[in-house]
Amino acid sequence: MNKILIVDDDIEYTENLKEILDNAGYVNDAAESVKEAMEKLCTQQFDVILLDFMMPGIDGINALGEFKKISPNSKIIMITAFASIENAVRAIKNGASEYISKPFKIEALLLMIKQVIEELRFEGDIKKLKLEGTLSSLSNSIRREIIRMFQTNPKIRMMETARKLDIEDHTKVIFHLKILKEARILKQDKKRAYLLTKEGQKVLECLNILDNYLSEQ
Amino acid sequence: MNKILIVDDDIEYTENLKEILDNAGYVNDAAESVKEAMEKLCTQQFDVILLDFMMPGIDGINALGEFKKISPNSKIIMITAFASIENAVRAIKNGASEYISKPFKIEALLLMIKQVIEELRFEGDIKKLKLEGTLSSLSNSIRREIIRMFQTNPKIRMMETARKLDIEDHTKVIFHLKILKEARILKQDKKRAYLLTKEGQKVLECLNILDNYLSEQ
DNA sequence: AACCGGTGTGAACTATTCTTCACATAACCC
DNA sequence: GGGTTATGTGAAGAATAGTTCACACCGGTT
């Protein structure tokens, strides 16, 4: 059930829009000022924010920045009556997902909302895959020890790894190294030495974070 | 291979002790001052620290505190020529594992060292079990969703859980709830509602930590 | 080229985890 | 008490993860 926040000081426009979004199946709320919007964003999670460019007392780009700070995962659609390329570019560069000028066809806005919600879902899926990949890599103790080993050995070859971990069967080590390589946690250089990828460094960090957190009593 | 740091300004005593510990199979090092000891602790990991109560320029309890800050996992044995109940209590309350007074039989010290190393191993094993338990619980997506659910539902019953997670087969939900209960992450009250245990709250925190960490780009 | 240690592959096997099913027990309400 | 919903149990089957084995390929040295 996707939630949308309408930020506009034009009450009549807002009421119309609320009804349209309601009929389209969205849960929505409205704020007449940026201050009111920020208050709502502090206590509720919105998927999409429809932000009017011209809000009293604050320029739309500044409001955009403030919202991004409070609600980094929400998608912001900038709406303006005075369209310009410059403002469009500024808005997108400052974190808006989309930019649309009044007057617009309601179908165009609904389509845009649908698209940004798809983006949101896609980003959520990527995040889930990252988490699953990380947890899957860390769930096996040999792989944990391998990943930990890179804390003190930034580059290491396969047999060296087996010796450090005191594992005699080299194919066991290869199997787990292969899993980590396929998960893009490790890569190999020309001499076949293994190194952590950027992603792999994050996984090592997660392991350290968990170690430290669980050490606290 | 357990490492021991001897912190004492009596050179002759230290040399004797080094030889004895060497013969007993320990890797050891020495520092004549607390400052020197702290430098070594910053660059090396020691399992056991033998700390003389009377060090020049600093009282043993303060030194103890400093060492605990730098090397929280090391076990500290306080050694003193002027034994008193008061000092023993202070030392233990401030983090020493053991307290022994000179002159001592070498066998007694060796036994004490052996015991604190056992404690260290035991604590390490506990920590590993915690990490493995946490990762095992978090490695399955249904269990992740269950644990996440407690963020907004501190107390919930089984069928409610199934409905919230949109799982039709109630026995699947029961199976995973049972795993979490056996892992002491969940408990049940008299009305059979599930709640997070203290441990379970930690696991939820770990999940949030990982979520947040992996969200950063 | 031959030899040796290092590294890797894929399939068979084993172990573990998860899902499903049939049924049982418990609790609640009329 | 009876009917219905909620909750639970244990075993079988399915899916997934890990281990082992036999062998192949690679790279360096003599």
Tab-separated table of C-alpha atoms (C1' of nucleotides) in Angstrom:
chain	number	residue	atom	x	y	z
A	1	MET	CA	0.000	0.000	0.000
A	2	ASN	CA	2.026	2.941	-1.232
A	3	LYS	CA	1.881	6.233	0.613
A	4	ILE	CA	2.074	9.607	-1.073
A	5	LEU	CA	2.608	13.033	0.473
A	6	ILE	CA	1.338	16.100	-1.414
A	7	VAL	CA	3.183	19.280	-0.511
A	8	ASP	CA	1.403	22.332	-1.929
A	9	ASP	CA	-0.179	25.482	-0.542
A	10	ASP	CA	-2.999	25.472	-3.095
A	11	ILE	CA	-5.758	23.856	-1.063
A	12	GLU	CA	-8.185	23.321	-3.893
A	13	TYR	CA	-5.590	21.707	-6.110
A	14	THR	CA	-4.515	19.552	-3.204
A	15	GLU	CA	-8.042	18.362	-2.427
A	16	ASN	CA	-8.584	17.442	-6.071
A	17	LEU	CA	-5.353	15.575	-6.200
A	18	LYS	CA	-6.035	13.725	-2.956
A	19	GLU	CA	-9.300	12.440	-4.341
A	20	ILE	CA	-7.709	11.343	-7.590
A	21	LEU	CA	-4.903	9.510	-5.811
A	22	ASP	CA	-7.367	7.959	-3.408
A	23	ASN	CA	-9.380	6.644	-6.325
A	24	ALA	CA	-6.191	5.335	-7.890
A	25	GLY	CA	-5.636	3.217	-4.764
A	26	TYR	CA	-2.958	5.205	-2.980
A	27	VAL	CA	-2.960	6.182	0.673
A	28	ASN	CA	-2.203	9.875	0.695
A	29	ASP	CA	-1.734	12.844	2.977
A	30	ALA	CA	-1.063	16.532	2.396
A	31	ALA	CA	0.959	19.400	3.839
A	32	GLU	CA	0.426	23.056	3.048
A	33	SER	CA	3.901	24.132	4.040
A	34	VAL	CA	7.378	22.687	3.963
A	35	LYS	CA	7.453	22.867	7.764
A	36	GLU	CA	4.283	20.821	8.041
A	37	ALA	CA	5.629	18.356	5.485
A	38	MET	CA	8.830	17.902	7.438
A	39	GLU	CA	6.893	17.208	10.589
A	40	LYS	CA	4.920	14.497	8.812
A	41	LEU	CA	8.081	13.025	7.306
A	42	CYS	CA	9.604	12.726	10.782
A	43	THR	CA	6.826	10.484	11.998
A	44	GLN	CA	5.625	8.680	8.884
A	45	GLN	CA	7.176	6.880	5.958
A	46	PHE	CA	6.102	8.042	2.510
A	47	ASP	CA	7.057	6.333	-0.704
A	48	VAL	CA	6.456	9.328	-2.940
A	49	ILE	CA	6.452	13.066	-2.261
A	50	LEU	CA	4.780	15.445	-4.727
A	51	LEU	CA	6.514	18.739	-4.086
A	52	ASP	CA	5.455	22.028	-5.577
A	53	PHE	CA	8.365	24.134	-6.729
A	54	MET	CA	6.959	27.390	-5.409
A	55	MET	CA	6.298	27.007	-1.719
A	56	PRO	CA	5.913	30.070	0.492
A	57	GLY	CA	9.072	31.069	2.286
A	58	ILE	CA	11.396	28.535	0.722
A	59	ASP	CA	12.698	27.706	-2.720
A	60	GLY	CA	11.840	24.246	-4.054
A	61	ILE	CA	15.430	23.084	-4.345
A	62	ASN	CA	16.068	23.836	-0.684
A	63	ALA	CA	12.902	22.029	0.319
A	64	LEU	CA	14.021	19.108	-1.825
A	65	GLY	CA	17.317	18.957	0.051
A	66	GLU	CA	15.607	19.061	3.432
A	67	PHE	CA	13.243	16.256	2.510
A	68	LYS	CA	16.087	14.124	1.196
A	69	LYS	CA	17.845	14.457	4.534
A	70	ILE	CA	14.840	13.341	6.547
A	71	SER	CA	13.512	10.741	4.175
A	72	PRO	CA	16.373	9.554	1.970
A	73	ASN	CA	14.465	6.637	0.515
A	74	SER	CA	11.365	8.531	-0.607
A	75	LYS	CA	10.976	9.429	-4.248
A	76	ILE	CA	10.318	13.118	-4.897
A	77	ILE	CA	8.414	14.399	-7.908
A	78	MET	CA	8.815	18.149	-8.453
A	79	ILE	CA	5.739	19.924	-9.799
A	80	THR	CA	5.908	23.434	-11.186
A	81	ALA	CA	3.806	25.968	-13.037
A	82	PHE	CA	6.878	27.698	-14.425
A	83	ALA	CA	8.850	25.052	-16.247
A	84	SER	CA	12.416	25.711	-17.345
A	85	ILE	CA	15.267	23.477	-18.383
A	86	GLU	CA	17.486	25.064	-15.765
A	87	ASN	CA	15.099	24.321	-12.935
A	88	ALA	CA	14.508	20.816	-14.199
A	89	VAL	CA	18.229	20.093	-14.245
A	90	ARG	CA	18.724	21.644	-10.817
A	91	ALA	CA	15.885	19.588	-9.374
A	92	ILE	CA	17.118	16.280	-10.749
A	93	LYS	CA	20.698	17.020	-9.730
A	94	ASN	CA	19.499	17.738	-6.221
A	95	GLY	CA	17.740	14.434	-5.877
A	96	ALA	CA	14.287	14.696	-7.456
A	97	SER	CA	13.206	11.596	-9.277
A	98	GLU	CA	10.970	13.371	-11.762
A	99	TYR	CA	9.868	16.865	-12.810
A	100	ILE	CA	6.495	17.761	-14.255
A	101	SER	CA	4.892	21.079	-15.120
A	102	LYS	CA	1.362	22.261	-14.478
A	103	PRO	CA	-1.000	22.026	-16.098
A	104	PHE	CA	-0.515	18.287	-16.662
A	105	LYS	CA	-2.776	15.489	-17.715
A	106	ILE	CA	-3.700	13.458	-14.673
A	107	GLU	CA	-2.836	10.280	-16.563
A	108	ALA	CA	0.693	11.528	-17.081
A	109	LEU	CA	1.157	12.148	-13.342
A	110	LEU	CA	-0.352	8.795	-12.408
A	111	LEU	CA	1.957	7.071	-14.858
A	112	MET	CA	4.915	8.942	-13.424
A	113	ILE	CA	3.936	7.936	-9.903
A	114	LYS	CA	3.591	4.352	-11.006
A	115	GLN	CA	7.058	4.453	-12.523
A	116	VAL	CA	8.793	5.882	-9.481
A	117	ILE	CA	7.084	3.319	-7.294
A	118	GLU	CA	8.477	0.629	-9.606
A	119	GLU	CA	11.909	2.184	-9.179
A	120	LEU	CA	11.438	2.091	-5.448
A	121	ARG	CA	10.523	-1.577	-5.581
A	122	PHE	CA	13.501	-2.301	-7.770
A	123	GLU	CA	15.833	-0.550	-5.335
A	124	GLY	CA	14.295	-2.473	-2.480
A	125	ASP	CA	14.900	-5.724	-4.347
A	126	ILE	CA	18.529	-4.823	-4.923
A	127	LYS	CA	18.915	-4.076	-1.253
A	128	LYS	CA	17.386	-7.409	-0.350
A	129	LEU	CA	19.711	-9.242	-2.694
A	130	LYS	CA	22.679	-7.493	-1.139
A	131	LEU	CA	21.557	-8.471	2.327
A	132	GLU	CA	20.886	-12.042	1.270
A	133	GLY	CA	24.246	-12.300	-0.447
A	134	THR	CA	26.003	-10.935	2.603
A	135	LEU	CA	24.204	-13.224	5.016
A	136	SER	CA	24.698	-16.227	2.773
A	137	SER	CA	28.428	-15.577	2.609
A	138	LEU	CA	28.666	-15.100	6.344
A	139	SER	CA	26.525	-18.094	7.287
A	140	ASN	CA	29.287	-20.612	6.668
A	141	SER	CA	32.164	-20.664	9.115
A	142	ILE	CA	34.873	-21.405	6.550
A	143	ARG	CA	33.759	-18.480	4.475
A	144	ARG	CA	33.719	-16.306	7.559
A	145	GLU	CA	37.288	-17.254	8.341
A	146	ILE	CA	38.309	-16.598	4.737
A	147	ILE	CA	36.739	-13.156	4.782
A	148	ARG	CA	38.296	-12.355	8.159
A	149	MET	CA	41.675	-13.389	6.830
A	150	PHE	CA	41.633	-10.472	4.396
A	151	GLN	CA	41.779	-8.135	7.352
A	152	THR	CA	45.478	-8.907	7.675
A	153	ASN	CA	46.173	-10.373	4.227
A	154	PRO	CA	44.954	-8.016	1.496
A	155	LYS	CA	46.199	-10.402	-1.210
A	156	ILE	CA	46.626	-14.153	-0.888
A	157	ARG	CA	46.851	-17.291	-3.014
A	158	MET	CA	44.804	-20.409	-2.680
A	159	MET	CA	47.282	-22.790	-1.006
A	160	GLU	CA	48.353	-20.046	1.378
A	161	THR	CA	44.738	-19.658	2.377
A	162	ALA	CA	44.430	-23.377	3.032
A	163	ARG	CA	47.569	-23.289	5.187
A	164	LYS	CA	46.449	-20.272	7.178
A	165	LEU	CA	43.053	-21.816	7.847
A	166	ASP	CA	44.620	-25.213	8.553
A	167	ILE	CA	42.468	-26.980	5.957
A	168	GLU	CA	44.117	-29.947	4.276
A	169	ASP	CA	41.661	-30.586	1.478
A	170	HIS	CA	42.458	-27.905	-1.059
A	171	THR	CA	39.268	-28.548	-3.008
A	172	LYS	CA	37.211	-27.587	0.006
A	173	VAL	CA	38.949	-24.265	0.110
A	174	ILE	CA	38.542	-23.847	-3.628
A	175	PHE	CA	34.845	-24.563	-3.355
A	176	HIS	CA	34.307	-21.792	-0.832
A	177	LEU	CA	36.616	-19.363	-2.586
A	178	LYS	CA	34.605	-20.026	-5.731
A	179	ILE	CA	31.351	-19.228	-3.952
A	180	LEU	CA	32.826	-15.951	-2.754
A	181	LYS	CA	34.134	-15.173	-6.214
A	182	GLU	CA	30.775	-15.849	-7.824
A	183	ALA	CA	29.170	-13.653	-5.188
A	184	ARG	CA	31.572	-10.914	-6.270
A	185	ILE	CA	33.073	-10.692	-2.838
A	186	LEU	CA	36.483	-11.825	-4.073
A	187	LYS	CA	38.322	-11.266	-7.302
A	188	GLN	CA	41.604	-12.644	-8.639
A	189	ASP	CA	44.593	-10.859	-10.156
A	190	LYS	CA	46.824	-12.084	-12.947
A	191	LYS	CA	48.833	-14.270	-10.620
A	192	ARG	CA	45.598	-15.796	-9.372
A	193	ALA	CA	45.919	-14.190	-5.947
A	194	TYR	CA	42.602	-13.411	-4.296
A	195	LEU	CA	41.620	-9.915	-3.195
A	196	LEU	CA	38.465	-8.443	-1.700
A	197	THR	CA	36.241	-6.495	-4.070
A	198	LYS	CA	34.623	-3.265	-2.963
A	199	GLU	CA	31.543	-5.291	-2.122
A	200	GLY	CA	33.711	-7.750	-0.283
A	201	GLN	CA	35.136	-5.012	1.882
A	202	LYS	CA	31.596	-4.116	2.876
A	203	VAL	CA	30.926	-7.723	3.821
A	204	LEU	CA	34.075	-7.767	5.972
A	205	GLU	CA	32.899	-4.564	7.607
A	206	CYS	CA	29.525	-6.139	8.332
A	207	LEU	CA	31.301	-9.067	9.953
A	208	ASN	CA	33.355	-6.728	12.129
A	209	ILE	CA	30.269	-4.751	13.035
A	210	LEU	CA	28.465	-7.892	14.145
A	211	ASP	CA	31.508	-9.138	16.048
A	212	ASN	CA	31.783	-5.848	17.916
A	213	TYR	CA	28.072	-5.564	18.540
A	214	LEU	CA	27.796	-9.067	19.966
A	215	SER	CA	30.860	-8.469	22.162
A	216	GLU	CA	29.125	-5.692	24.018
A	217	GLN	CA	27.572	-6.775	27.262
B	1	MET	CA	50.039	-20.193	20.829
B	2	ASN	CA	49.106	-17.987	23.753
B	3	LYS	CA	50.884	-14.708	24.266
B	4	ILE	CA	51.696	-13.265	27.654
B	5	LEU	CA	52.882	-9.763	28.536
B	6	ILE	CA	54.818	-9.287	31.771
B	7	VAL	CA	54.586	-5.749	33.147
B	8	ASP	CA	57.097	-5.216	35.960
B	9	ASP	CA	60.016	-2.891	36.634
B	10	ASP	CA	62.049	-5.585	38.414
B	11	ILE	CA	64.298	-6.730	35.591
B	12	GLU	CA	65.692	-9.785	37.326
B	13	TYR	CA	62.270	-11.064	38.304
B	14	THR	CA	61.070	-10.423	34.786
B	15	GLU	CA	63.948	-12.325	33.179
B	16	ASN	CA	63.332	-15.300	35.466
B	17	LEU	CA	59.643	-15.266	34.694
B	18	LYS	CA	60.228	-14.984	30.955
B	19	GLU	CA	62.357	-18.078	31.025
B	20	ILE	CA	59.849	-20.018	33.052
B	21	LEU	CA	56.968	-19.069	30.776
B	22	ASP	CA	59.076	-19.820	27.722
B	23	ASN	CA	59.787	-23.288	29.079
B	24	ALA	CA	56.102	-23.726	29.781
B	25	GLY	CA	55.383	-23.163	26.090
B	26	TYR	CA	54.127	-19.587	26.096
B	27	VAL	CA	55.250	-16.811	23.787
B	28	ASN	CA	56.000	-13.907	26.051
B	29	ASP	CA	57.193	-10.329	26.092
B	30	ALA	CA	57.908	-7.809	28.813
B	31	ALA	CA	57.503	-4.122	29.568
B	32	GLU	CA	59.267	-2.266	32.366
B	33	SER	CA	56.748	0.535	32.514
B	34	VAL	CA	53.050	0.992	31.975
B	35	LYS	CA	53.820	3.337	29.111
B	36	GLU	CA	55.923	0.705	27.385
B	37	ALA	CA	53.243	-1.877	28.030
B	38	MET	CA	50.573	0.316	26.458
B	39	GLU	CA	52.696	0.814	23.381
B	40	LYS	CA	53.049	-2.939	23.002
B	41	LEU	CA	49.326	-3.454	23.565
B	42	CYS	CA	48.553	-1.018	20.755
B	43	THR	CA	50.417	-3.084	18.210
B	44	GLN	CA	50.139	-6.643	19.489
B	45	GLN	CA	47.473	-8.891	20.869
B	46	PHE	CA	48.195	-10.530	24.203
B	47	ASP	CA	46.013	-13.148	25.799
B	48	VAL	CA	47.279	-12.643	29.329
B	49	ILE	CA	48.867	-9.664	31.054
B	50	LEU	CA	50.802	-10.147	34.285
B	51	LEU	CA	50.654	-6.741	35.927
B	52	ASP	CA	52.611	-5.767	39.008
B	53	PHE	CA	50.565	-3.723	41.408
B	54	MET	CA	53.370	-1.283	42.232
B	55	MET	CA	54.556	0.273	38.997
B	56	PRO	CA	56.545	3.489	39.023
B	57	GLY	CA	54.457	6.579	38.462
B	58	ILE	CA	51.075	4.906	38.424
B	59	ASP	CA	48.905	2.913	40.770
B	60	GLY	CA	48.044	-0.625	39.690
B	61	ILE	CA	44.319	-0.024	39.506
B	62	ASN	CA	44.771	2.865	37.114
B	63	ALA	CA	47.116	0.836	34.971
B	64	LEU	CA	44.538	-1.934	34.988
B	65	GLY	CA	41.911	0.439	33.704
B	66	GLU	CA	44.160	1.732	30.946
B	67	PHE	CA	44.998	-1.753	29.768
B	68	LYS	CA	41.329	-2.780	29.747
B	69	LYS	CA	40.574	0.149	27.461
B	70	ILE	CA	43.217	-0.762	24.932
B	71	SER	CA	42.913	-4.515	25.148
B	72	PRO	CA	39.430	-5.345	26.419
B	73	ASN	CA	39.702	-9.039	25.660
B	74	SER	CA	42.996	-9.709	27.415
B	75	LYS	CA	42.968	-11.364	30.817
B	76	ILE	CA	44.877	-9.463	33.507
B	77	ILE	CA	46.484	-11.143	36.487
B	78	MET	CA	47.464	-8.677	39.219
B	79	ILE	CA	50.643	-9.537	41.084
B	80	THR	CA	51.594	-7.826	44.326
B	81	ALA	CA	54.119	-8.029	47.159
B	82	PHE	CA	51.744	-6.291	49.553
B	83	ALA	CA	48.602	-8.344	49.607
B	84	SER	CA	45.447	-6.987	51.153
B	85	ILE	CA	41.795	-7.875	50.874
B	86	GLU	CA	40.967	-4.309	49.959
B	87	ASN	CA	43.372	-4.249	47.035
B	88	ALA	CA	42.275	-7.657	45.866
B	89	VAL	CA	38.632	-6.567	45.788
B	90	ARG	CA	39.497	-3.329	44.033
B	91	ALA	CA	41.518	-5.137	41.425
B	92	ILE	CA	38.848	-7.687	40.636
B	93	LYS	CA	36.114	-5.042	40.564
B	94	ASN	CA	38.187	-3.062	38.114
B	95	GLY	CA	38.545	-5.908	35.712
B	96	ALA	CA	41.414	-8.127	36.842
B	97	SER	CA	40.799	-11.803	36.306
B	98	GLU	CA	43.003	-12.974	39.159
B	99	TYR	CA	45.142	-11.637	42.004
B	100	ILE	CA	48.256	-13.310	43.389
B	101	SER	CA	50.801	-12.175	45.931
B	102	LYS	CA	54.576	-12.469	45.847
B	103	PRO	CA	56.287	-14.593	46.793
B	104	PHE	CA	54.275	-17.305	45.020
B	105	LYS	CA	54.995	-20.823	43.952
B	106	ILE	CA	55.621	-20.889	40.244
B	107	GLU	CA	53.262	-23.807	39.900
B	108	ALA	CA	50.457	-21.720	41.344
B	109	LEU	CA	51.040	-18.953	38.818
B	110	LEU	CA	51.266	-21.394	35.942
B	111	LEU	CA	48.030	-23.007	37.012
B	112	MET	CA	46.378	-19.614	37.258
B	113	ILE	CA	47.573	-18.708	33.777
B	114	LYS	CA	46.269	-21.976	32.439
B	115	GLN	CA	42.878	-21.291	34.007
B	116	VAL	CA	42.500	-17.777	32.626
B	117	ILE	CA	43.466	-19.023	29.186
B	118	GLU	CA	40.709	-21.600	29.501
B	119	GLU	CA	38.307	-18.815	30.412
B	120	LEU	CA	39.439	-16.892	27.376
B	121	ARG	CA	38.783	-19.856	25.133
B	122	PHE	CA	35.412	-20.380	26.701
B	123	GLU	CA	34.455	-16.742	26.138
B	124	GLY	CA	35.623	-16.933	22.569
B	125	ASP	CA	33.492	-20.014	22.051
B	126	ILE	CA	30.464	-18.254	23.505
B	127	LYS	CA	31.027	-15.326	21.209
B	128	LYS	CA	31.275	-17.608	18.220
B	129	LEU	CA	28.074	-19.394	19.180
B	130	LYS	CA	26.292	-16.074	19.465
B	131	LEU	CA	27.481	-14.987	16.054
B	132	GLU	CA	26.580	-18.330	14.510
B	133	GLY	CA	23.179	-18.306	16.144
B	134	THR	CA	22.516	-14.808	14.926
B	135	LEU	CA	23.633	-15.518	11.394
B	136	SER	CA	21.739	-18.767	11.280
B	137	SER	CA	18.536	-17.025	12.330
B	138	LEU	CA	19.045	-14.260	9.829
B	139	SER	CA	20.013	-16.496	6.919
B	140	ASN	CA	16.446	-17.526	6.178
B	141	SER	CA	14.168	-14.913	4.642
B	142	ILE	CA	11.027	-15.983	6.502
B	143	ARG	CA	12.828	-15.747	9.786
B	144	ARG	CA	14.153	-12.343	8.808
B	145	GLU	CA	10.639	-11.130	8.089
B	146	ILE	CA	9.424	-12.552	11.378
B	147	ILE	CA	12.150	-10.788	13.315
B	148	ARG	CA	11.539	-7.543	11.454
B	149	MET	CA	7.874	-7.774	12.263
B	150	PHE	CA	8.627	-7.344	15.970
B	151	GLN	CA	9.834	-3.855	15.219
B	152	THR	CA	6.204	-2.757	14.959
B	153	ASN	CA	4.491	-5.653	16.738
B	154	PRO	CA	6.072	-6.241	20.150
B	155	LYS	CA	3.634	-9.067	20.884
B	156	ILE	CA	1.890	-11.241	18.316
B	157	ARG	CA	0.206	-14.610	17.969
B	158	MET	CA	0.894	-17.302	15.475
B	159	MET	CA	-1.995	-16.919	13.031
B	160	GLU	CA	-1.578	-13.168	13.098
B	161	THR	CA	2.032	-13.658	12.087
B	162	ALA	CA	1.010	-15.890	9.200
B	163	ARG	CA	-1.495	-13.289	8.036
B	164	LYS	CA	0.967	-10.418	8.274
B	165	LEU	CA	3.577	-12.341	6.327
B	166	ASP	CA	0.981	-13.608	3.867
B	167	ILE	CA	1.908	-17.257	4.435
B	168	GLU	CA	-0.960	-19.707	4.031
B	169	ASP	CA	0.624	-22.819	5.423
B	170	HIS	CA	0.488	-22.296	9.157
B	171	THR	CA	2.888	-25.165	9.817
B	172	LYS	CA	5.591	-23.391	7.870
B	173	VAL	CA	5.252	-20.414	10.132
B	174	ILE	CA	5.197	-22.645	13.187
B	175	PHE	CA	8.351	-24.376	12.064
B	176	HIS	CA	10.273	-21.108	11.807
B	177	LEU	CA	8.804	-19.695	15.003
B	178	LYS	CA	9.914	-22.882	16.695
B	179	ILE	CA	13.461	-22.475	15.425
B	180	LEU	CA	13.510	-18.941	16.792
B	181	LYS	CA	12.078	-20.086	20.074
B	182	GLU	CA	14.633	-22.841	20.448
B	183	ALA	CA	17.352	-20.321	19.622
B	184	ARG	CA	16.009	-18.217	22.498
B	185	ILE	CA	15.253	-15.334	20.212
B	186	LEU	CA	11.531	-15.566	20.871
B	187	LYS	CA	9.565	-16.515	23.927
B	188	GLN	CA	5.837	-17.040	24.501
B	189	ASP	CA	3.559	-15.664	27.166
B	190	LYS	CA	0.629	-17.395	28.795
B	191	LYS	CA	-1.679	-16.623	25.927
B	192	ARG	CA	0.886	-18.067	23.569
B	193	ALA	CA	1.736	-14.700	22.041
B	194	TYR	CA	5.320	-14.434	20.844
B	195	LEU	CA	7.716	-11.740	22.097
B	196	LEU	CA	11.369	-11.027	21.462
B	197	THR	CA	13.772	-12.052	24.207
B	198	LYS	CA	16.660	-9.801	25.191
B	199	GLU	CA	18.822	-11.831	22.851
B	200	GLY	CA	16.184	-11.493	20.183
B	201	GLN	CA	16.262	-7.742	20.458
B	202	LYS	CA	19.985	-7.880	19.785
B	203	VAL	CA	19.364	-9.966	16.690
B	204	LEU	CA	16.798	-7.437	15.464
B	205	GLU	CA	19.339	-4.704	16.095
B	206	CYS	CA	21.938	-6.616	14.071
B	207	LEU	CA	19.443	-6.874	11.235
B	208	ASN	CA	18.791	-3.144	11.345
B	209	ILE	CA	22.491	-2.437	11.481
B	210	LEU	CA	23.103	-4.527	8.387
B	211	ASP	CA	20.126	-2.999	6.590
B	212	ASN	CA	21.399	0.497	7.303
B	213	TYR	CA	24.973	-0.313	6.456
B	214	LEU	CA	24.085	-1.877	3.122
B	215	SER	CA	21.845	1.088	2.279
B	216	GLU	CA	24.773	3.454	2.332
B	217	GLN	CA	26.228	4.087	-1.082
C	1	DA	C1'	60.763	-32.056	-22.036
C	2	DA	C1'	59.872	-33.850	-17.471
C	3	DC	C1'	58.683	-33.106	-12.918
C	4	DC	C1'	56.454	-31.039	-9.084
C	5	DG	C1'	53.590	-28.096	-6.564
C	6	DG	C1'	49.725	-25.207	-7.194
C	7	DT	C1'	45.191	-24.618	-8.747
C	8	DG	C1'	40.894	-25.873	-10.597
C	9	DT	C1'	36.597	-28.838	-12.329
C	10	DG	C1'	32.622	-31.596	-12.089
C	11	DA	C1'	30.171	-35.328	-10.410
C	12	DA	C1'	28.856	-38.274	-6.734
C	13	DC	C1'	27.882	-38.425	-2.172
C	14	DT	C1'	26.643	-36.665	2.426
C	15	DA	C1'	24.675	-33.462	5.502
C	16	DT	C1'	21.611	-29.951	6.591
C	17	DT	C1'	17.672	-27.156	6.034
C	18	DC	C1'	13.147	-26.373	4.588
C	19	DT	C1'	8.426	-27.645	3.143
C	20	DT	C1'	4.482	-30.380	3.269
C	21	DC	C1'	1.176	-33.479	5.006
C	22	DA	C1'	-1.754	-35.925	8.101
C	23	DC	C1'	-3.201	-35.670	12.210
C	24	DA	C1'	-3.438	-34.212	17.203
C	25	DT	C1'	-4.230	-31.026	20.938
C	26	DA	C1'	-5.836	-26.682	22.900
C	27	DA	C1'	-8.761	-22.796	23.352
C	28	DC	C1'	-12.834	-20.267	22.623
C	29	DC	C1'	-17.678	-19.483	21.928
C	30	DC	C1'	-22.515	-20.673	21.703
D	1	DG	C1'	-20.923	-30.444	25.303
D	2	DG	C1'	-20.168	-29.624	20.472
D	3	DG	C1'	-18.360	-27.071	16.790
D	4	DT	C1'	-14.952	-24.155	15.066
D	5	DT	C1'	-10.660	-21.878	14.993
D	6	DA	C1'	-6.062	-21.725	16.573
D	7	DT	C1'	-1.957	-23.986	17.446
D	8	DG	C1'	1.156	-27.671	17.467
D	9	DT	C1'	3.758	-32.383	16.295
D	10	DG	C1'	6.517	-35.541	13.841
D	11	DA	C1'	7.740	-37.877	9.824
D	12	DA	C1'	8.491	-38.042	4.942
D	13	DG	C1'	9.927	-35.802	1.038
D	14	DA	C1'	12.175	-32.056	-1.422
D	15	DA	C1'	15.545	-28.609	-1.811
D	16	DT	C1'	19.802	-26.710	-0.744
D	17	DA	C1'	24.445	-26.576	1.002
D	18	DG	C1'	28.712	-28.658	1.821
D	19	DT	C1'	32.344	-32.365	1.292
D	20	DT	C1'	35.067	-35.572	-1.141
D	21	DC	C1'	37.210	-37.772	-4.910
D	22	DA	C1'	39.373	-38.531	-9.280
D	23	DC	C1'	41.310	-36.229	-12.457
D	24	DA	C1'	42.779	-32.211	-15.383
D	25	DC	C1'	45.222	-28.044	-16.287
D	26	DC	C1'	48.749	-24.450	-15.179
D	27	DG	C1'	53.135	-22.423	-14.127
D	28	DG	C1'	57.775	-22.595	-12.634
D	29	DT	C1'	62.145	-24.987	-12.235
D	30	DT	C1'	65.716	-28.115	-13.608
